[in-house]
Amino acid sequence: LVRLGPAFIKLGQALSIRPDLLPAAALAELQHLVDACPAFPDDIAHAAVAKELGAEFQTLFDCSEHGAAPVAAASLGQVYRARVRATGEPVAVKVQRPHMAQAVSLDLVLLKCLAVAADTITAALTAQRPSHASLLRAFATATYAELDYEHEADNQERFRRSFGCERERACTSIECAAPLPAAQLHRQRRRSDSAGDGRFQRA
């Protein structure tokens, strides 16, 4: 799946939480696609940051505390732990893989061909209503939305407002630490969030 492309990886990620469809061994393998995909070169990631924000990566961020390598890599991008040099604030810097829109579009065209063929066979051989193409349309819409990191930052802000979460504040029924998009440090293909452990614990 990794060699096939990003949309196929996203499909694998979606299947990794479906124990009703796949055996446990397959689920365990697919779950590696969530944050353990092969990383792309740091110099390409740093160049993307410089292009989006108008300043060199090393000028904006200090990675000496956690190392220069990304801490996670998934289908669409990879994440670095760093500190904003101007403020010392710890952040997670998410950088999108190069040419993602084109790669995802190509993958979705190939998946559409498979979905249309599956619908044709289903309609011809069974009494079921074909739904593969419509499911793929929903999958494509969600995948394209994930390419827009500004949209993702807006969703984080909406989540924080909805649950009344602050960085070190407990909600009524859950203790939550929602990442806060760093002001002026996110663009469509690169985003910085305040570093958090991402846990949700019942109070």
Short mmCIF file of C-alpha atoms in Angstrom, two decimals:
data_model
loop_
_atom_site.label_atom_id
_atom_site.label_comp_id
_atom_site.label_asym_id
_atom_site.label_seq_id
_atom_site.Cartn_x
_atom_site.Cartn_y
_atom_site.Cartn_z
CA LEU A 1 0.00 0.00 0.00
CA VAL A 2 2.87 2.38 0.77
CA ARG A 3 4.26 1.86 -2.73
CA LEU A 4 0.85 2.30 -4.35
CA GLY A 5 0.43 5.89 -3.13
CA PRO A 6 -1.15 8.17 -0.49
CA ALA A 7 -4.82 7.51 -1.27
CA PHE A 8 -4.23 3.75 -0.98
CA ILE A 9 -2.50 4.37 2.36
CA LYS A 10 -5.54 6.38 3.54
CA LEU A 11 -7.73 3.46 2.49
CA GLY A 12 -5.52 1.12 4.51
CA GLN A 13 -5.81 3.44 7.51
CA ALA A 14 -9.60 3.37 7.23
CA LEU A 15 -9.58 -0.44 7.10
CA SER A 16 -7.24 -0.64 10.12
CA ILE A 17 -10.16 0.13 12.45
CA ARG A 18 -12.58 -2.37 10.91
CA PRO A 19 -12.32 -5.65 12.86
CA ASP A 20 -15.66 -6.61 11.30
CA LEU A 21 -13.94 -6.81 7.90
CA LEU A 22 -10.37 -7.98 8.56
CA PRO A 23 -8.58 -10.39 10.93
CA ALA A 24 -6.53 -9.08 13.86
CA ALA A 25 -3.18 -9.77 12.15
CA ALA A 26 -4.14 -7.64 9.14
CA LEU A 27 -5.42 -4.84 11.38
CA ALA A 28 -2.13 -4.78 13.30
CA GLU A 29 -0.16 -4.38 10.07
CA LEU A 30 -2.46 -1.70 8.67
CA GLN A 31 -2.25 0.32 11.89
CA HIS A 32 1.43 0.97 11.13
CA LEU A 33 0.19 3.17 8.29
CA VAL A 34 -1.17 5.69 10.81
CA ASP A 35 2.19 7.13 11.91
CA ALA A 36 4.98 4.82 10.73
CA CYS A 37 5.13 5.39 6.97
CA PRO A 38 8.54 6.07 5.40
CA ALA A 39 9.57 9.70 5.91
CA PHE A 40 10.57 11.97 3.04
CA PRO A 41 13.90 13.88 3.14
CA ASP A 42 14.25 16.65 5.73
CA ASP A 43 15.70 19.12 3.24
CA ILE A 44 12.52 18.86 1.13
CA ALA A 45 10.35 19.39 4.22
CA HIS A 46 12.44 22.37 5.34
CA ALA A 47 12.26 23.89 1.85
CA ALA A 48 8.46 23.57 1.91
CA VAL A 49 8.36 25.46 5.23
CA ALA A 50 10.60 28.20 3.84
CA LYS A 51 8.42 28.56 0.74
CA GLU A 52 5.17 28.74 2.71
CA LEU A 53 6.34 31.00 5.56
CA GLY A 54 9.07 33.05 3.91
CA ALA A 55 11.81 32.08 6.39
CA GLU A 56 14.18 29.15 6.79
CA PHE A 57 13.03 26.24 8.96
CA GLN A 58 16.03 26.62 11.28
CA THR A 59 15.28 30.34 11.65
CA LEU A 60 11.73 29.65 12.80
CA PHE A 61 12.14 26.43 14.76
CA ASP A 62 14.66 24.82 17.11
CA CYS A 63 14.67 21.00 16.94
CA SER A 64 17.73 20.45 19.16
CA GLU A 65 15.65 19.19 22.10
CA HIS A 66 14.01 16.29 20.26
CA GLY A 67 16.37 15.76 17.33
CA ALA A 68 16.13 16.82 13.71
CA ALA A 69 14.34 13.69 12.46
CA PRO A 70 10.52 13.62 12.21
CA VAL A 71 8.78 11.94 15.15
CA ALA A 72 6.03 10.51 12.92
CA ALA A 73 5.28 10.11 9.23
CA ALA A 74 1.93 9.21 7.68
CA SER A 75 0.31 9.16 4.26
CA LEU A 76 0.09 12.90 3.64
CA GLY A 77 2.90 14.38 5.72
CA GLN A 78 5.30 14.11 8.64
CA VAL A 79 5.70 15.78 12.02
CA TYR A 80 8.67 17.39 13.77
CA ARG A 81 8.82 18.33 17.45
CA ALA A 82 10.43 21.70 17.94
CA ARG A 83 10.28 25.05 19.72
CA VAL A 84 9.39 28.36 18.13
CA ARG A 85 12.63 30.32 18.30
CA ALA A 86 10.86 33.64 18.82
CA THR A 87 8.88 32.49 21.88
CA GLY A 88 10.34 29.17 23.06
CA GLU A 89 6.89 27.58 22.75
CA PRO A 90 6.96 23.80 22.12
CA VAL A 91 5.19 22.92 18.88
CA ALA A 92 4.53 20.01 16.55
CA VAL A 93 5.37 21.04 12.98
CA LYS A 94 3.37 19.13 10.37
CA VAL A 95 4.72 19.29 6.82
CA GLN A 96 2.86 17.92 3.82
CA ARG A 97 4.60 15.59 1.40
CA PRO A 98 5.50 17.21 -1.95
CA HIS A 99 3.00 17.06 -4.85
CA MET A 100 0.31 15.51 -2.65
CA ALA A 101 -2.68 16.95 -4.52
CA GLN A 102 -1.47 15.44 -7.81
CA ALA A 103 -0.58 12.08 -6.23
CA VAL A 104 -3.90 11.81 -4.40
CA SER A 105 -5.84 12.74 -7.56
CA LEU A 106 -4.09 10.04 -9.59
CA ASP A 107 -4.73 7.43 -6.90
CA LEU A 108 -8.41 8.39 -6.70
CA VAL A 109 -8.81 8.04 -10.46
CA LEU A 110 -7.44 4.50 -10.23
CA LEU A 111 -9.70 3.71 -7.27
CA LYS A 112 -12.68 5.13 -9.17
CA CYS A 113 -12.05 2.66 -11.99
CA LEU A 114 -12.10 -0.19 -9.47
CA ALA A 115 -15.23 1.18 -7.76
CA VAL A 116 -17.14 1.51 -11.05
CA ALA A 117 -16.14 -2.04 -12.02
CA ALA A 118 -17.24 -3.33 -8.60
CA ASP A 119 -20.59 -1.54 -8.94
CA THR A 120 -21.12 -3.01 -12.41
CA ILE A 121 -20.38 -6.55 -11.22
CA THR A 122 -22.54 -6.10 -8.10
CA ALA A 123 -25.49 -4.85 -10.15
CA ALA A 124 -25.14 -7.68 -12.68
CA LEU A 125 -24.66 -10.59 -10.30
CA THR A 126 -26.55 -9.66 -7.12
CA ALA A 127 -29.73 -7.97 -5.97
CA GLN A 128 -27.75 -5.50 -3.87
CA ARG A 129 -27.71 -1.80 -4.60
CA PRO A 130 -24.17 -0.82 -5.75
CA SER A 131 -22.49 1.68 -3.44
CA HIS A 132 -18.75 1.44 -4.08
CA ALA A 133 -18.59 4.61 -6.22
CA SER A 134 -20.61 6.68 -3.75
CA LEU A 135 -18.45 5.47 -0.86
CA LEU A 136 -15.36 6.45 -2.84
CA ARG A 137 -16.77 9.95 -3.43
CA ALA A 138 -17.15 10.42 0.33
CA PHE A 139 -13.64 9.06 0.88
CA ALA A 140 -12.24 11.43 -1.78
CA THR A 141 -13.94 14.46 -0.23
CA ALA A 142 -12.47 13.66 3.20
CA THR A 143 -9.01 13.01 1.76
CA TYR A 144 -8.92 16.31 -0.12
CA ALA A 145 -10.06 18.11 3.05
CA GLU A 146 -7.07 16.63 4.90
CA LEU A 147 -4.73 18.28 2.39
CA ASP A 148 -5.83 21.72 3.59
CA TYR A 149 -3.98 22.34 6.86
CA GLU A 150 -5.69 25.71 7.39
CA HIS A 151 -9.01 23.83 7.38
CA GLU A 152 -7.53 21.41 9.93
CA ALA A 153 -6.44 24.32 12.13
CA ASP A 154 -9.98 25.76 11.96
CA ASN A 155 -11.36 22.38 13.05
CA GLN A 156 -8.99 22.32 16.03
CA GLU A 157 -10.22 25.74 17.12
CA ARG A 158 -13.83 24.59 16.72
CA PHE A 159 -13.11 21.49 18.82
CA ARG A 160 -11.53 23.58 21.57
CA ARG A 161 -14.52 25.94 21.68
CA SER A 162 -17.04 23.08 21.63
CA PHE A 163 -15.41 21.20 24.53
CA GLY A 164 -14.20 24.23 26.48
CA CYS A 165 -10.65 22.91 26.40
CA GLU A 166 -7.64 24.94 27.42
CA ARG A 167 -4.06 23.70 27.38
CA GLU A 168 -4.02 22.67 31.05
CA ARG A 169 -7.73 22.80 31.81
CA ALA A 170 -10.08 19.89 32.45
CA CYS A 171 -13.49 19.67 30.78
CA THR A 172 -16.54 18.63 32.75
CA SER A 173 -16.48 14.94 31.88
CA ILE A 174 -13.16 14.46 30.11
CA GLU A 175 -9.69 15.75 30.69
CA CYS A 176 -8.54 16.96 27.29
CA ALA A 177 -5.51 18.73 25.92
CA ALA A 178 -6.36 19.93 22.42
CA PRO A 179 -3.44 21.31 20.39
CA LEU A 180 -3.58 25.04 19.78
CA PRO A 181 -2.58 26.15 16.26
CA ALA A 182 0.41 28.47 16.67
CA ALA A 183 -0.55 31.99 15.63
CA GLN A 184 0.68 32.99 12.16
CA LEU A 185 2.52 29.68 11.72
CA HIS A 186 0.14 27.65 9.60
CA ARG A 187 -0.53 27.63 5.88
CA GLN A 188 -2.40 25.27 3.56
CA ARG A 189 0.45 22.75 3.35
CA ARG A 190 2.27 23.33 6.67
CA ARG A 191 1.04 23.77 10.20
CA SER A 192 2.38 24.21 13.73
CA ASP A 193 0.42 23.15 16.79
CA SER A 194 1.22 23.51 20.44
CA ALA A 195 2.78 20.23 21.52
CA GLY A 196 0.45 18.03 23.54
CA ASP A 197 0.26 14.35 24.33
CA GLY A 198 -3.10 13.98 22.56
CA ARG A 199 -4.64 11.99 25.41
CA PHE A 200 -8.28 11.87 26.41
CA GLN A 201 -8.81 10.54 29.91
CA ARG A 202 -12.06 10.06 31.75
CA ALA A 203 -12.14 12.29 34.81
#
